[in-house]
PDB file of C-alpha atoms in Angstrom:
ATOM      1  CA  UNK A   1      -5.696  26.592  -6.434  1.00  0.00           C
ATOM      2  CA  UNK A   2      -9.559  27.027  -6.985  1.00  0.00           C
ATOM      3  CA  UNK A   3      -9.964  27.516  -3.221  1.00  0.00           C
ATOM      4  CA  UNK A   4      -8.203  27.310   0.043  1.00  0.00           C
ATOM      5  CA  UNK A   5     -10.528  24.588   0.857  1.00  0.00           C
ATOM      6  CA  UNK A   6      -9.315  22.137  -1.331  1.00  0.00           C
ATOM      7  CA  UNK A   7      -5.920  20.500  -0.995  1.00  0.00           C
ATOM      8  CA  UNK A   8      -4.488  18.077  -3.786  1.00  0.00           C
ATOM      9  CA  UNK A   9      -1.297  15.883  -3.265  1.00  0.00           C
ATOM     10  CA  UNK A  10       0.523  12.838  -4.470  1.00  0.00           C
ATOM     11  CA  UNK A  11       3.776  11.047  -4.940  1.00  0.00           C
ATOM     12  CA  UNK A  12       5.223   8.831  -8.167  1.00  0.00           C
ATOM     13  CA  UNK A  13       8.031   6.430  -7.463  1.00  0.00           C
ATOM     14  CA  UNK A  14       9.489   4.538 -10.448  1.00  0.00           C
ATOM     15  CA  UNK A  15      12.804   2.130 -10.278  1.00  0.00           C
ATOM     16  CA  UNK A  16      14.335  -0.530 -12.379  1.00  0.00           C
ATOM     17  CA  UNK A  17      16.719  -2.827 -10.266  1.00  0.00           C
ATOM     18  CA  UNK A  18      18.402  -5.723 -11.339  1.00  0.00           C
ATOM     19  CA  UNK A  19      21.276  -7.960 -10.111  1.00  0.00           C
ATOM     20  CA  UNK A  20      24.015  -6.714 -12.544  1.00  0.00           C
ATOM     21  CA  UNK A  21      26.629  -9.358 -11.529  1.00  0.00           C
ATOM     22  CA  UNK A  22      27.098 -11.915  -8.857  1.00  0.00           C
ATOM     23  CA  UNK A  23      29.523 -14.695  -8.564  1.00  0.00           C
ATOM     24  CA  UNK A  24      28.400 -18.488  -8.741  1.00  0.00           C
ATOM     25  CA  UNK A  25      28.789 -18.598  -4.574  1.00  0.00           C
ATOM     26  CA  UNK A  26      26.780 -15.682  -3.990  1.00  0.00           C
ATOM     27  CA  UNK A  27      24.168 -17.053  -6.581  1.00  0.00           C
ATOM     28  CA  UNK A  28      23.534 -20.209  -4.622  1.00  0.00           C
ATOM     29  CA  UNK A  29      23.392 -18.741  -1.255  1.00  0.00           C
ATOM     30  CA  UNK A  30      20.877 -16.013  -2.309  1.00  0.00           C
ATOM     31  CA  UNK A  31      18.695 -17.728  -4.881  1.00  0.00           C
ATOM     32  CA  UNK A  32      19.514 -14.945  -7.262  1.00  0.00           C
ATOM     33  CA  UNK A  33      20.721 -14.860 -10.998  1.00  0.00           C
ATOM     34  CA  UNK A  34      22.555 -12.242 -13.310  1.00  0.00           C
ATOM     35  CA  UNK A  35      19.410 -10.098 -14.600  1.00  0.00           C
ATOM     36  CA  UNK A  36      16.860 -10.959 -11.922  1.00  0.00           C
ATOM     37  CA  UNK A  37      14.834  -8.132 -10.829  1.00  0.00           C
ATOM     38  CA  UNK A  38      15.076  -7.106  -7.169  1.00  0.00           C
ATOM     39  CA  UNK A  39      12.192  -7.621  -4.845  1.00  0.00           C
ATOM     40  CA  UNK A  40       9.946  -4.211  -4.858  1.00  0.00           C
ATOM     41  CA  UNK A  41       7.098  -2.872  -7.079  1.00  0.00           C
ATOM     42  CA  UNK A  42       8.628  -0.733 -10.091  1.00  0.00           C
ATOM     43  CA  UNK A  43       6.107   1.607 -10.075  1.00  0.00           C
ATOM     44  CA  UNK A  44       4.076   3.236  -7.122  1.00  0.00           C
ATOM     45  CA  UNK A  45       1.433   5.951  -7.485  1.00  0.00           C
ATOM     46  CA  UNK A  46      -0.473   7.734  -4.540  1.00  0.00           C
ATOM     47  CA  UNK A  47      -2.626  10.800  -4.497  1.00  0.00           C
ATOM     48  CA  UNK A  48      -5.226  12.710  -2.206  1.00  0.00           C
ATOM     49  CA  UNK A  49      -7.927  15.330  -2.442  1.00  0.00           C
ATOM     50  CA  UNK A  50      -9.294  16.747   0.410  1.00  0.00           C
ATOM     51  CA  UNK A  51     -11.932  19.120   0.934  1.00  0.00           C
ATOM     52  CA  UNK A  52     -13.265  21.307   3.401  1.00  0.00           C
ATOM     53  CA  UNK A  53     -17.146  21.480   3.281  1.00  0.00           C
ATOM     54  CA  UNK A  54     -17.750  23.880   6.116  1.00  0.00           C
ATOM     55  CA  UNK A  55     -15.541  25.838   8.576  1.00  0.00           C
ATOM     56  CA  UNK A  56     -16.165  28.039  11.842  1.00  0.00           C
ATOM     57  CA  UNK A  57     -13.563  29.133  14.222  1.00  0.00           C
ATOM     58  CA  UNK A  58     -11.262  26.370  15.138  1.00  0.00           C
ATOM     59  CA  UNK A  59     -14.039  23.728  13.778  1.00  0.00           C
ATOM     60  CA  UNK A  60     -14.451  22.417  10.210  1.00  0.00           C
ATOM     61  CA  UNK A  61     -15.823  19.449   8.194  1.00  0.00           C
ATOM     62  CA  UNK A  62     -13.869  17.577   5.610  1.00  0.00           C
ATOM     63  CA  UNK A  63     -14.091  15.132   3.214  1.00  0.00           C
ATOM     64  CA  UNK A  64     -10.905  12.999   1.436  1.00  0.00           C
ATOM     65  CA  UNK A  65     -10.457  10.670  -0.986  1.00  0.00           C
ATOM     66  CA  UNK A  66      -7.143   8.826  -1.312  1.00  0.00           C
ATOM     67  CA  UNK A  67      -5.964   6.243  -4.050  1.00  0.00           C
ATOM     68  CA  UNK A  68      -2.577   3.988  -4.237  1.00  0.00           C
ATOM     69  CA  UNK A  69      -1.459   1.867  -6.954  1.00  0.00           C
ATOM     70  CA  UNK A  70       1.955  -0.468  -6.585  1.00  0.00           C
ATOM     71  CA  UNK A  71       2.361  -2.569  -9.988  1.00  0.00           C
ATOM     72  CA  UNK A  72       3.387  -6.261  -9.566  1.00  0.00           C
ATOM     73  CA  UNK A  73       6.743  -7.544  -8.989  1.00  0.00           C
ATOM     74  CA  UNK A  74       8.694 -10.763  -8.092  1.00  0.00           C
ATOM     75  CA  UNK A  75       8.025 -12.350  -4.682  1.00  0.00           C
ATOM     76  CA  UNK A  76      11.653 -13.297  -4.455  1.00  0.00           C
ATOM     77  CA  UNK A  77      14.646 -15.096  -5.979  1.00  0.00           C
ATOM     78  CA  UNK A  78      13.816 -17.377  -8.717  1.00  0.00           C
ATOM     79  CA  UNK A  79      15.820 -20.351  -7.184  1.00  0.00           C
ATOM     80  CA  UNK A  80      15.832 -21.964  -3.878  1.00  0.00           C
ATOM     81  CA  UNK A  81      18.431 -20.022  -1.650  1.00  0.00           C
ATOM     82  CA  UNK A  82      21.140 -22.373  -0.727  1.00  0.00           C
ATOM     83  CA  UNK A  83      20.057 -25.403  -3.272  1.00  0.00           C
ATOM     84  CA  UNK A  84      20.228 -23.548  -6.740  1.00  0.00           C
ATOM     85  CA  UNK A  85      16.836 -25.271  -7.954  1.00  0.00           C
ATOM     86  CA  UNK A  86      13.817 -23.713  -9.259  1.00  0.00           C
ATOM     87  CA  UNK A  87      11.538 -22.253  -6.518  1.00  0.00           C
ATOM     88  CA  UNK A  88       8.156 -24.065  -7.462  1.00  0.00           C
ATOM     89  CA  UNK A  89       6.442 -20.651  -4.944  1.00  0.00           C
ATOM     90  CA  UNK A  90       8.286 -18.141  -7.538  1.00  0.00           C
ATOM     91  CA  UNK A  91       5.466 -16.120  -8.464  1.00  0.00           C
ATOM     92  CA  UNK A  92       4.526 -12.459  -9.116  1.00  0.00           C
ATOM     93  CA  UNK A  93       2.172 -10.312  -6.810  1.00  0.00           C
ATOM     94  CA  UNK A  94      -0.795  -8.791  -8.388  1.00  0.00           C
ATOM     95  CA  UNK A  95      -0.777  -5.055  -9.174  1.00  0.00           C
ATOM     96  CA  UNK A  96      -2.584  -3.461  -6.484  1.00  0.00           C
ATOM     97  CA  UNK A  97      -5.098  -0.477  -6.543  1.00  0.00           C
ATOM     98  CA  UNK A  98      -6.494   0.737  -3.334  1.00  0.00           C
ATOM     99  CA  UNK A  99      -9.380   3.661  -2.649  1.00  0.00           C
ATOM    100  CA  UNK A 100     -10.392   5.277   0.797  1.00  0.00           C
ATOM    101  CA  UNK A 101     -12.401   7.829   1.452  1.00  0.00           C
ATOM    102  CA  UNK A 102     -13.444   9.637   4.830  1.00  0.00           C
ATOM    103  CA  UNK A 103     -15.793  12.419   5.998  1.00  0.00           C
ATOM    104  CA  UNK A 104     -15.433  13.875   9.437  1.00  0.00           C
ATOM    105  CA  UNK A 105     -15.773  16.677  11.993  1.00  0.00           C
ATOM    106  CA  UNK A 106     -12.449  18.317  13.656  1.00  0.00           C
ATOM    107  CA  UNK A 107     -11.722  20.849  16.106  1.00  0.00           C
ATOM    108  CA  UNK A 108      -8.981  21.313  18.273  1.00  0.00           C
ATOM    109  CA  UNK A 109      -9.852  18.693  20.906  1.00  0.00           C
ATOM    110  CA  UNK A 110     -11.318  16.181  18.973  1.00  0.00           C
ATOM    111  CA  UNK A 111     -12.025  14.837  15.514  1.00  0.00           C
ATOM    112  CA  UNK A 112     -14.943  12.338  14.332  1.00  0.00           C
ATOM    113  CA  UNK A 113     -14.658  10.429  11.220  1.00  0.00           C
ATOM    114  CA  UNK A 114     -16.737   8.182   9.299  1.00  0.00           C
ATOM    115  CA  UNK A 115     -14.274   6.293   6.781  1.00  0.00           C
ATOM    116  CA  UNK A 116     -14.470   3.486   4.287  1.00  0.00           C
ATOM    117  CA  UNK A 117     -11.114   1.790   3.404  1.00  0.00           C
ATOM    118  CA  UNK A 118     -10.535  -0.531   0.193  1.00  0.00           C
ATOM    119  CA  UNK A 119     -13.816   0.540  -1.397  1.00  0.00           C
ATOM    120  CA  UNK A 120     -13.355  -1.440  -4.241  1.00  0.00           C
ATOM    121  CA  UNK A 121     -12.958  -4.385  -2.111  1.00  0.00           C
ATOM    122  CA  UNK A 122     -10.013  -5.475  -3.805  1.00  0.00           C
ATOM    123  CA  UNK A 123      -8.602  -8.631  -2.621  1.00  0.00           C
ATOM    124  CA  UNK A 124      -5.388  -8.827  -4.947  1.00  0.00           C
ATOM    125  CA  UNK A 125      -2.297 -10.524  -3.485  1.00  0.00           C
ATOM    126  CA  UNK A 126       0.011  -7.923  -1.494  1.00  0.00           C
ATOM    127  CA  UNK A 127       2.395 -10.493  -1.043  1.00  0.00           C
ATOM    128  CA  UNK A 128       3.328 -13.970  -2.380  1.00  0.00           C
ATOM    129  CA  UNK A 129       5.636 -15.840   0.370  1.00  0.00           C
ATOM    130  CA  UNK A 130       8.493 -17.518  -1.831  1.00  0.00           C
ATOM    131  CA  UNK A 131       9.532 -19.666   1.063  1.00  0.00           C
ATOM    132  CA  UNK A 132       8.852 -23.525  -0.593  1.00  0.00           C
ATOM    133  CA  UNK A 133       8.680 -25.160   3.073  1.00  0.00           C
ATOM    134  CA  UNK A 134       5.941 -22.963   4.481  1.00  0.00           C
ATOM    135  CA  UNK A 135       2.294 -23.133   4.287  1.00  0.00           C
ATOM    136  CA  UNK A 136       1.411 -19.464   4.979  1.00  0.00           C
ATOM    137  CA  UNK A 137       1.588 -17.973   1.900  1.00  0.00           C
ATOM    138  CA  UNK A 138      -0.735 -15.439   0.568  1.00  0.00           C
ATOM    139  CA  UNK A 139      -1.352 -11.804   1.958  1.00  0.00           C
ATOM    140  CA  UNK A 140      -4.106  -9.735   0.674  1.00  0.00           C
ATOM    141  CA  UNK A 141      -5.314  -6.509   1.059  1.00  0.00           C
ATOM    142  CA  UNK A 142      -7.776  -6.084   3.909  1.00  0.00           C
ATOM    143  CA  UNK A 143     -11.675  -6.460   2.888  1.00  0.00           C
ATOM    144  CA  UNK A 144     -13.521  -3.184   2.388  1.00  0.00           C
ATOM    145  CA  UNK A 145     -14.014  -1.491   5.840  1.00  0.00           C
ATOM    146  CA  UNK A 146     -16.431   0.864   7.137  1.00  0.00           C
ATOM    147  CA  UNK A 147     -16.164   2.348  10.255  1.00  0.00           C
ATOM    148  CA  UNK A 148     -16.220   5.675  12.628  1.00  0.00           C
ATOM    149  CA  UNK A 149     -12.965   7.129  14.247  1.00  0.00           C
ATOM    150  CA  UNK A 150     -12.877   9.202  17.293  1.00  0.00           C
ATOM    151  CA  UNK A 151      -9.376  11.251  17.984  1.00  0.00           C
ATOM    152  CA  UNK A 152      -8.932  12.939  21.365  1.00  0.00           C
ATOM    153  CA  UNK A 153      -6.099  15.489  21.490  1.00  0.00           C
ATOM    154  CA  UNK A 154      -4.932  16.074  25.126  1.00  0.00           C
TER     155      UNK A 154
END
């Protein structure tokens, strides 16, 4: 790379899953139907960049930026398991983009980091409960969070 102070990494995951065949009894019990997508994001991407700003001996000051993306997905089967009727809570979650950053000092014994999570204060739905009998239905990303973290190594 350009420098031994720079580290870049990431991952990409693609999937395409669906029910290809299901008998009538299993469809009723599960709520699934032929062709239904399985619960899960089709595309997930994560990446990071970390740069060492300063180093001396076993001490360093580093900065890091992380980003994650997950595509939307169905929150469960289209039908209510055991009843075979359409689920009124069937929905798709939101596609999620999340960015975090930190800068910190560390050595062999401790680390001190200033961090910010969810920089965009994205409140998209990470999960939406498909249970038609529950009122606890939506989970979103945590709001933007800024903090100071201290790590100590024994």
